[in-house]
Short mmCIF file of C-alpha atoms in Angstrom, two decimals:
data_model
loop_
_atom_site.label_atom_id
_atom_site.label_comp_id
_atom_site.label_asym_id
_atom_site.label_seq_id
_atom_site.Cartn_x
_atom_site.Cartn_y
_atom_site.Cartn_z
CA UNK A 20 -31.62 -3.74 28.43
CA UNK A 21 -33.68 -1.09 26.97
CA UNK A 22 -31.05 0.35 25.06
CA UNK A 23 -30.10 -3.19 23.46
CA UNK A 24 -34.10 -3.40 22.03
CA UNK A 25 -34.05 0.03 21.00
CA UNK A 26 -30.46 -0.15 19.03
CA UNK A 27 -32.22 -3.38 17.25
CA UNK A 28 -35.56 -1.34 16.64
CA UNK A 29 -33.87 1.79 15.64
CA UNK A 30 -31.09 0.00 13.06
CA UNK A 31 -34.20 -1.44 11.31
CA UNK A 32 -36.23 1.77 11.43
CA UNK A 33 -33.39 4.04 9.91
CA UNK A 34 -32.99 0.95 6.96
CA UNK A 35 -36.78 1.53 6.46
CA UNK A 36 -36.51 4.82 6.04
CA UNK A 37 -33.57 5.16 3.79
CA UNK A 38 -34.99 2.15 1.74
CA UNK A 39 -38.24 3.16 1.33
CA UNK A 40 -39.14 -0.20 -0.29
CA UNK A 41 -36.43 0.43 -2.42
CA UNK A 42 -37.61 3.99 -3.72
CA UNK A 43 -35.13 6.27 -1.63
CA UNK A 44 -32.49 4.10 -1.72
CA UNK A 45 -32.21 4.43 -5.65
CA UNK A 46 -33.16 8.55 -5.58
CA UNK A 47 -30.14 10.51 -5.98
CA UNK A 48 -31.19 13.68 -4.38
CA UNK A 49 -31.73 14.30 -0.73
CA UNK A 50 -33.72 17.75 -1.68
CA UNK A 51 -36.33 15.31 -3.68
CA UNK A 52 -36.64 12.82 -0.77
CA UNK A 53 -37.15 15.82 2.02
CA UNK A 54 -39.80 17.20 -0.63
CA UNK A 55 -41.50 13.68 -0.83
CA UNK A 56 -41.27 13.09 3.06
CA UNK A 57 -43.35 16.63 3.42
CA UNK A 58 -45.76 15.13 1.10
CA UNK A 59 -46.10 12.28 3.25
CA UNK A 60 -46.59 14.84 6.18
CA UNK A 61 -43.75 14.83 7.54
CA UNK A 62 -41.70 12.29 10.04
CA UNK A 63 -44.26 12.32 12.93
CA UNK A 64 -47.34 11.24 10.55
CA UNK A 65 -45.12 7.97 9.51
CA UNK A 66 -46.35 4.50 10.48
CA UNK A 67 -43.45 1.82 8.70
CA UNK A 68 -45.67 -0.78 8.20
CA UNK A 69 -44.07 -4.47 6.68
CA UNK A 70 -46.35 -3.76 3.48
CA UNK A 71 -45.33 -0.61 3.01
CA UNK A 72 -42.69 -0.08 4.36
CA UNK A 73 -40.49 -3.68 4.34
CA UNK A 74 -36.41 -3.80 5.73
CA UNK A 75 -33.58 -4.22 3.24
CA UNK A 76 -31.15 -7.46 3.18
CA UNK A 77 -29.38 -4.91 5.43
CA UNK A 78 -31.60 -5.42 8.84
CA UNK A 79 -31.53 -9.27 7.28
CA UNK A 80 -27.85 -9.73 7.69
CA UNK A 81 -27.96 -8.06 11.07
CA UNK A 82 -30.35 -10.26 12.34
CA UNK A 83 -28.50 -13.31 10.82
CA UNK A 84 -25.18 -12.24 12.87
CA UNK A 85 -27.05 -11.50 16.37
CA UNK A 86 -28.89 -15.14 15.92
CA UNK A 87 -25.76 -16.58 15.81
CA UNK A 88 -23.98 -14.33 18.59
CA UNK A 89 -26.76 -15.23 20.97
CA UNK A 90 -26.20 -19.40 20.30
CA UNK A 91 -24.70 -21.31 23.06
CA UNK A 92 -21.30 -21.55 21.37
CA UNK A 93 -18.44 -22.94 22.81
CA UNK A 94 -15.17 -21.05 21.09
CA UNK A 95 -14.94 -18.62 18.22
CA UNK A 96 -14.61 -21.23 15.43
CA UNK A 97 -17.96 -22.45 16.14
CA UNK A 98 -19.23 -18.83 16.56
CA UNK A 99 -18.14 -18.68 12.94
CA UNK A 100 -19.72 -22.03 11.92
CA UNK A 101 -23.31 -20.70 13.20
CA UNK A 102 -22.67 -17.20 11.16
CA UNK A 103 -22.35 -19.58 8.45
CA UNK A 104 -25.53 -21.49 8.51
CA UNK A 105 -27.52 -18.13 9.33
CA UNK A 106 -26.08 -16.00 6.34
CA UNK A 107 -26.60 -19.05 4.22
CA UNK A 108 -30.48 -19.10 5.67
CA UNK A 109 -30.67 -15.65 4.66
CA UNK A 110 -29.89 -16.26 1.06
CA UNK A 111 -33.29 -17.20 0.34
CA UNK A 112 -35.26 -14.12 2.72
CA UNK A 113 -33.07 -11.78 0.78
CA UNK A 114 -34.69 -12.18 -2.24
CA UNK A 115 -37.52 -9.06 -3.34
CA UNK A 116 -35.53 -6.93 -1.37
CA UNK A 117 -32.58 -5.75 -3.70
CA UNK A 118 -29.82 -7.25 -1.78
CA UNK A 119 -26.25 -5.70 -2.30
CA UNK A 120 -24.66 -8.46 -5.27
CA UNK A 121 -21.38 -8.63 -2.97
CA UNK A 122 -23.35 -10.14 0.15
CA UNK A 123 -24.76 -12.57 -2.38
CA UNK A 124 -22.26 -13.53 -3.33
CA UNK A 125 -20.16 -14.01 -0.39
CA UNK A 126 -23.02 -16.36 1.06
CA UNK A 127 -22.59 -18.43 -1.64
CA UNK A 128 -19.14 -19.38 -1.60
CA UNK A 129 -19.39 -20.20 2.23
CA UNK A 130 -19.57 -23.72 2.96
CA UNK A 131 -21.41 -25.22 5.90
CA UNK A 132 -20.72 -28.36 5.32
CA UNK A 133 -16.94 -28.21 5.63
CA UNK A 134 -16.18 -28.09 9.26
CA UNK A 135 -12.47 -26.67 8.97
CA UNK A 136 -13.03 -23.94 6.07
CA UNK A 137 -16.95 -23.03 6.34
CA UNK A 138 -16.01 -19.30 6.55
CA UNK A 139 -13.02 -19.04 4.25
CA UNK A 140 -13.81 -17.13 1.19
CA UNK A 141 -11.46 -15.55 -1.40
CA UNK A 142 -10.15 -12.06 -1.35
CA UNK A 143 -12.92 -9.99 -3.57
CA UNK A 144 -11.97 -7.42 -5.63
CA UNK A 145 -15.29 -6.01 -5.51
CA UNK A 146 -15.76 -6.77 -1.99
CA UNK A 147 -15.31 -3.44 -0.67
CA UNK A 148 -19.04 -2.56 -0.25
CA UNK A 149 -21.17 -1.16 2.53
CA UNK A 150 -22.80 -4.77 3.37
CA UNK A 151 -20.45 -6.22 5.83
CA UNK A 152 -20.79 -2.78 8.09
CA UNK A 153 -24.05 -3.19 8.32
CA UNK A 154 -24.50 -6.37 9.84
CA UNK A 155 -21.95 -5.83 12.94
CA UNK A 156 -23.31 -3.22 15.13
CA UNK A 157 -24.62 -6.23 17.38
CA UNK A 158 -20.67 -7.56 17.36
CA UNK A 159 -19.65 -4.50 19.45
CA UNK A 160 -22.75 -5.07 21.57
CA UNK A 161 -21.80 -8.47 22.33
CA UNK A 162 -18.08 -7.66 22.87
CA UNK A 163 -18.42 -4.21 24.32
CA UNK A 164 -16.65 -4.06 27.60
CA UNK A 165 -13.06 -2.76 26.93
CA UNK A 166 -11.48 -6.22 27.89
CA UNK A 167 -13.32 -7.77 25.16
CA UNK A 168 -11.55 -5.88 22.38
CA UNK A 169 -9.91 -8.44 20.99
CA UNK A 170 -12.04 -10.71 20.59
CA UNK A 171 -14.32 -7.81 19.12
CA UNK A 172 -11.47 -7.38 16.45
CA UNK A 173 -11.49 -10.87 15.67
CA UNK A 174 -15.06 -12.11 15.51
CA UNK A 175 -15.72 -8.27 12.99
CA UNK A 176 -12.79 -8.89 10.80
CA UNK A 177 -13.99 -12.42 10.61
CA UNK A 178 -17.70 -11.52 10.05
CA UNK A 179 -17.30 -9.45 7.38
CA UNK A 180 -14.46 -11.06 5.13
CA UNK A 181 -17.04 -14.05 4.90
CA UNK A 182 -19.40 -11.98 2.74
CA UNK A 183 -16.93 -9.29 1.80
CA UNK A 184 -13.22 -10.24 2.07
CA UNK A 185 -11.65 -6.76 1.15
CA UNK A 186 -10.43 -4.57 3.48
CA UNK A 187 -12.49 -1.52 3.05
CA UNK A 188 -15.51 -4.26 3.30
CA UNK A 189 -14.26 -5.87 6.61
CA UNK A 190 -12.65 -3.01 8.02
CA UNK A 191 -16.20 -1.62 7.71
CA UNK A 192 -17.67 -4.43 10.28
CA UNK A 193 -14.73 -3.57 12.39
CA UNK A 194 -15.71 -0.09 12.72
CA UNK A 195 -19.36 -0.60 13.32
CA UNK A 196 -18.82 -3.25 16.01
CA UNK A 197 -16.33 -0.67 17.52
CA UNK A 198 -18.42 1.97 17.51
CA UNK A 199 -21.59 0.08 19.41
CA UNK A 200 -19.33 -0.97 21.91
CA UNK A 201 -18.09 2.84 22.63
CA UNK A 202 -21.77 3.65 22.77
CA UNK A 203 -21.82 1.26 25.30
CA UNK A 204 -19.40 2.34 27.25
CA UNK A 205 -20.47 6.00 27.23
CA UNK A 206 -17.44 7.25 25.57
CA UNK A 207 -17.59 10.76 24.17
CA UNK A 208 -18.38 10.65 20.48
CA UNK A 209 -16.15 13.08 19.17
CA UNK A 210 -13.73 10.46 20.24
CA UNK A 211 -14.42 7.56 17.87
CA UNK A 212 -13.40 8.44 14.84
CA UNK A 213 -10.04 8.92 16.29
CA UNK A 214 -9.79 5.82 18.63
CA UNK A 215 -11.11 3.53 15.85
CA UNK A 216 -8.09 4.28 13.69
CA UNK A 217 -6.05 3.68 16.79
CA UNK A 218 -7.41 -0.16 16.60
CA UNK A 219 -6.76 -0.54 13.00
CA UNK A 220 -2.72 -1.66 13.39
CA UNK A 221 -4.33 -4.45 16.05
CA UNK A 222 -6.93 -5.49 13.27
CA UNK A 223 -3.70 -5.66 10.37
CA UNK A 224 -1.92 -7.60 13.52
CA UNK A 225 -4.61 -10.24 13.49
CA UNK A 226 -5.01 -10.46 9.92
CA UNK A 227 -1.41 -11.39 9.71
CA UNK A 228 -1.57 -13.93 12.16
CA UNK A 229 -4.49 -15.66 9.87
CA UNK A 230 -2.04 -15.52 6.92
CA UNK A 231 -4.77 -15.09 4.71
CA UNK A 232 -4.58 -12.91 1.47
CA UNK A 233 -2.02 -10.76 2.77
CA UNK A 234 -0.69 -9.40 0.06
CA UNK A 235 -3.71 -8.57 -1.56
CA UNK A 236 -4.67 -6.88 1.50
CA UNK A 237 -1.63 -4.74 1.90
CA UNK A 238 -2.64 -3.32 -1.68
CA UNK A 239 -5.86 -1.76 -0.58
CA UNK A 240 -5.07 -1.25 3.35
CA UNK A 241 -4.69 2.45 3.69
CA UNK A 242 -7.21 3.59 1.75
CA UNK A 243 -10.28 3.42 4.56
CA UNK A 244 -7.42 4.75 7.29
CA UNK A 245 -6.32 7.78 4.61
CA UNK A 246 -10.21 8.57 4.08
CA UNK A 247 -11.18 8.21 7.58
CA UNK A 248 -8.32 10.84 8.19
CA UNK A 249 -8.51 12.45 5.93
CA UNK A 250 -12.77 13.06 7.08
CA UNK A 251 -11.42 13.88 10.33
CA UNK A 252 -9.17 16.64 9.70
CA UNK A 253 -12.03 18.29 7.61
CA UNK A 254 -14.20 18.44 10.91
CA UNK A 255 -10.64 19.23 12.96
CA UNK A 256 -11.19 16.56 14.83
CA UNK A 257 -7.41 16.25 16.65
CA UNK A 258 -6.31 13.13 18.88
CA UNK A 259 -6.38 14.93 22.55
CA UNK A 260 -8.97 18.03 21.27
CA UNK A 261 -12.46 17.28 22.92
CA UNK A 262 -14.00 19.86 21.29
CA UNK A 263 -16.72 19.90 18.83
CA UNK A 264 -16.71 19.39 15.17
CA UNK A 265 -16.80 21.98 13.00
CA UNK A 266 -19.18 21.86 10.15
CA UNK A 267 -19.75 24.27 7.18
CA UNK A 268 -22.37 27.14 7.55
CA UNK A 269 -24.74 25.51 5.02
CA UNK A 270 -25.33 22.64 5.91
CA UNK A 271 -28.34 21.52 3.96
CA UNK A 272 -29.90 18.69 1.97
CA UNK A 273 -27.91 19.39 -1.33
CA UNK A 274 -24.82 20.34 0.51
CA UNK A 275 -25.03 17.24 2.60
CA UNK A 276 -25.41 14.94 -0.82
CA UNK A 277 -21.98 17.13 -2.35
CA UNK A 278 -20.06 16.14 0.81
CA UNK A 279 -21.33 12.82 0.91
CA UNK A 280 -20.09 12.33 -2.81
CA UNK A 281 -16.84 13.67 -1.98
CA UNK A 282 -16.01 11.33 0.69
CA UNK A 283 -17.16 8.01 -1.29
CA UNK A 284 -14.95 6.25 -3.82
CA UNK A 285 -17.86 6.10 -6.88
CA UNK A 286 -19.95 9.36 -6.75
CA UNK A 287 -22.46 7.50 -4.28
CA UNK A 288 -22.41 7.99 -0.25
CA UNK A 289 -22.66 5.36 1.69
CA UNK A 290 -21.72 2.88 -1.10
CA UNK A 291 -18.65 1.11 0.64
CA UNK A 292 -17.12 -0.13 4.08
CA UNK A 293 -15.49 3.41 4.90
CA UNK A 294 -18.07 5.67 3.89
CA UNK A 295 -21.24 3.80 5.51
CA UNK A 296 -20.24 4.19 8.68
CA UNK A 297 -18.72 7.53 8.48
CA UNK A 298 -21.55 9.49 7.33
CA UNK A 299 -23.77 7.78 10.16
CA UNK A 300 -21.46 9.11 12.36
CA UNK A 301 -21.18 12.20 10.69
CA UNK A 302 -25.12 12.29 11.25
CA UNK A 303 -24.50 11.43 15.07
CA UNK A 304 -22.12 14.16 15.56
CA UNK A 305 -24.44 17.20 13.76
CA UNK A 306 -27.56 15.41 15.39
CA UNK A 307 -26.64 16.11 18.64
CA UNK A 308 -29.50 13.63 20.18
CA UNK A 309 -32.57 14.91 17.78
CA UNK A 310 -33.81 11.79 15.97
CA UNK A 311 -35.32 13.90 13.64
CA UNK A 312 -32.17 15.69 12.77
CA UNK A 313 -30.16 12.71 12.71
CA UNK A 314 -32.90 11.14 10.33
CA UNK A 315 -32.49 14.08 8.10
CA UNK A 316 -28.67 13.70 7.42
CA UNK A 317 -28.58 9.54 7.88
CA UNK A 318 -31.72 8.57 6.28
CA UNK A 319 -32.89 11.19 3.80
CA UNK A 320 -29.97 11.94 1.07
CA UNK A 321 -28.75 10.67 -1.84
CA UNK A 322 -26.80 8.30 -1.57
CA UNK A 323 -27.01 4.39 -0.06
CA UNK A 324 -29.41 5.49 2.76
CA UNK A 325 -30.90 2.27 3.86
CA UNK A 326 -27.22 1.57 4.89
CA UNK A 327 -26.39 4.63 6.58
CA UNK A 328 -29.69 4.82 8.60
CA UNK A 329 -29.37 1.44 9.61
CA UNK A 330 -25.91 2.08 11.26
CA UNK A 331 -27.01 5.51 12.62
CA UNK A 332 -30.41 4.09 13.92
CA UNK A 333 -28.77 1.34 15.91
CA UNK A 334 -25.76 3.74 17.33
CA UNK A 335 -28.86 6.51 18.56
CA UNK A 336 -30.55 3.55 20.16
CA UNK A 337 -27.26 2.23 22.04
CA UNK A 338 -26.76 5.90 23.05
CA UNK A 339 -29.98 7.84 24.24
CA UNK A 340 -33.11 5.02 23.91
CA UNK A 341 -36.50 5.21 21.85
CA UNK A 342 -38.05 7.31 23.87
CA UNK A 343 -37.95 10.07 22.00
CA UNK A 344 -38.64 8.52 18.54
CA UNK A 345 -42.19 9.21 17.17
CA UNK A 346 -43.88 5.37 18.23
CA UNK A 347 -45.06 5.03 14.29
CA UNK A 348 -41.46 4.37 13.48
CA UNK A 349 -41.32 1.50 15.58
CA UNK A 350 -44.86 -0.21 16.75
CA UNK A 351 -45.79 -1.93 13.19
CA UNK A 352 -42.44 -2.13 12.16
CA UNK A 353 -41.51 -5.96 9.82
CA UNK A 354 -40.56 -8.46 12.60
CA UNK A 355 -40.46 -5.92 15.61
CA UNK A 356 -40.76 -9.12 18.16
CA UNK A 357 -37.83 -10.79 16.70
CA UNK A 358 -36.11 -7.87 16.91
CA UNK A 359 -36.58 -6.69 20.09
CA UNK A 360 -35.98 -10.39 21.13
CA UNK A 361 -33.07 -9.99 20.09
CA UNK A 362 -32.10 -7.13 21.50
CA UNK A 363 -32.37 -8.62 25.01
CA UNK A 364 -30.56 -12.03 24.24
CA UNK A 365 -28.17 -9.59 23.42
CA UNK A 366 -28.06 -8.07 26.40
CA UNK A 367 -28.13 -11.05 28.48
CA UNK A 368 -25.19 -12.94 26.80
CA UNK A 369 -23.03 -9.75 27.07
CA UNK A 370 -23.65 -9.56 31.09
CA UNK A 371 -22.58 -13.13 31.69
CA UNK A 372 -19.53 -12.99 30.16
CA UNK A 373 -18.02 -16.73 29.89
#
């Protein structure tokens, strides 16, 4: 139970710290925000209050999809009719906080009124963005015992082509969802990255069987597997090789933002479906259970950081708690009693499995 509130908690933290009402999400230089967080006197001395320090649309969204995981539904399709009505909801609470233009728009074109094609939206171009991973985390702690896979494949393909029907979107939510539920389940994280891409040719299974877009999807398919492997061999991470990751000798703020850039498709970490999640777990893996560390690589660079510390914040939670997370991060935080609400309707619906 406790580690169901404090993945909640801690995915809404990390988006208020890499958000920074807005400020750090939009600064391009992780040595500038580390500067401006001594200023502020350092991690400890924080207190994220809802004034000053609000969540983005990203903790929104999350929140939207673990309202409607913890409804009394009776089969998937209605699962996805409740998604519906909550992301359309949260059309009107995004507003002030800079929402990302894809999740926009992918709310709008879902219709709750039409009982057969509520969640069908068409294949986006653009829809390749960072949104749709950061609203599944709570998928893969709904669905985390390995029998539930599939339907973990289903409900985060389905989740995130209704706001961001592109692969590298939606294959984003997969990955997220997949990686909560390993947390879960204690698995070793060097593994992830690795098993993960192992589920992919299951998710392109399913996706035929909807018969939706196909071909468009078969156009941009391998290009979050070739970057995920592509990250992978760069920290020699092999298949069967538990050991650890190797990263460069400097390792710093403005080495962290070069990498970063190098593994996103526009010049901007974090930006879209792949990169989101990997540099949270990039975070994970040099972080080695230090909040503080992990808040220093996830939360505090360059690039789309309210994303990235969102993911990261919720995986630390799933894996080692809050109690060793400084309690100003947490105790004032926006809508900390929904949240942690969540977090144990959560856990309850994923213990009495139907």
């Amino acid at each position: 139970m406790e580690k169901f509130t404090a993945a909640m908690l801690l995915a809404a933290a990390g988006d208020s710290l890499g958000y920074r009402n807005y400020n750090w999400e939009i600064c391009s230089s992780g040595v500038k925000i580390h500067e401006e967080l001594k200023e502020l006197g350092g991690l400890d001395k924080l207190v994220l209050s809802a004034d000053k320090w609000p969540v983005s649309h990203n903790t929104l969204m999350h929140m939207a999809t673990a309202e409607a995981l913890v409804t009394d539904y009776y089969c998937l399709e209605d699962l996805y009719r409740e998604m519906v009505k909550h992301y359309v909801d949260a059309i009107d609470k995004l507003q002030g906080r800079r929402p990302d233009p894809a999740t926009i728009e992918g709310c709008s074109q879902l219709k709750p009124d039409n009982y057969l094609l509520a969640w069908h939206t068409p294949f986006n171009e653009k829809g390749s963005g960072f949104g749709a991973a950061t609203k599944a985390m709570c998928i893969g702690m709904r669905y985390w015992k390995p029998e539930r896979l599939e339907t973990l494949i289903e409900v985060s393909i389905e989740c995130g082509r209704m706001t961001h029907n592109h692969p590298t979107g939606f294959l984003g939510s997969l990955c997220t969802a997949l990686f909560a539920s390993y947390a879960l389940q204690g698995k070793p994280l060097v593994k992830w990255g690795r098993d993960m891409l192992n589920v992919i040719p299951m998710a392109e299974e399913y996706c035929k069987k909807t018969i939706r877009h196909m071909a468009e999807y078969q156009e941009h398919w391998f290009y979050f597997e070739a970057k995920w492997q592509f990250y992978l061999e760069e920290r020699e991470i092999e298949e069967d090789n538990m050991s650890k990751p190797v990263f460069p000798d400097q390792y710093d703020a403005d080495e962290r933002d070069k990498t970063y850039k190098k593994w996103s498709s526009e010049g901007r970490g974090g930006r879209r479906g792949h990169d989101a999640p990997m540099i949270a777990y990039d975070a994970l893996l040099g972080a080695g259970g230090d909040w503080k560390e992990l808040c220093s690589r996830a939360m505090f660079h360059g690039g789309e950081s309210g994303a990235t510390g969102s993911i990261a914040g919720c995986l630390f939670g799933l894996m080692y708690g809050i109690s060793n997370v400084p309690k100003g991060l947490y105790q004032e935080l926006e809508m900390k009693q929904r949240l942690e609400h969540l977090g144990e309707k959560l856990h309850q619906v994923s213990s009495k499995e139907k």
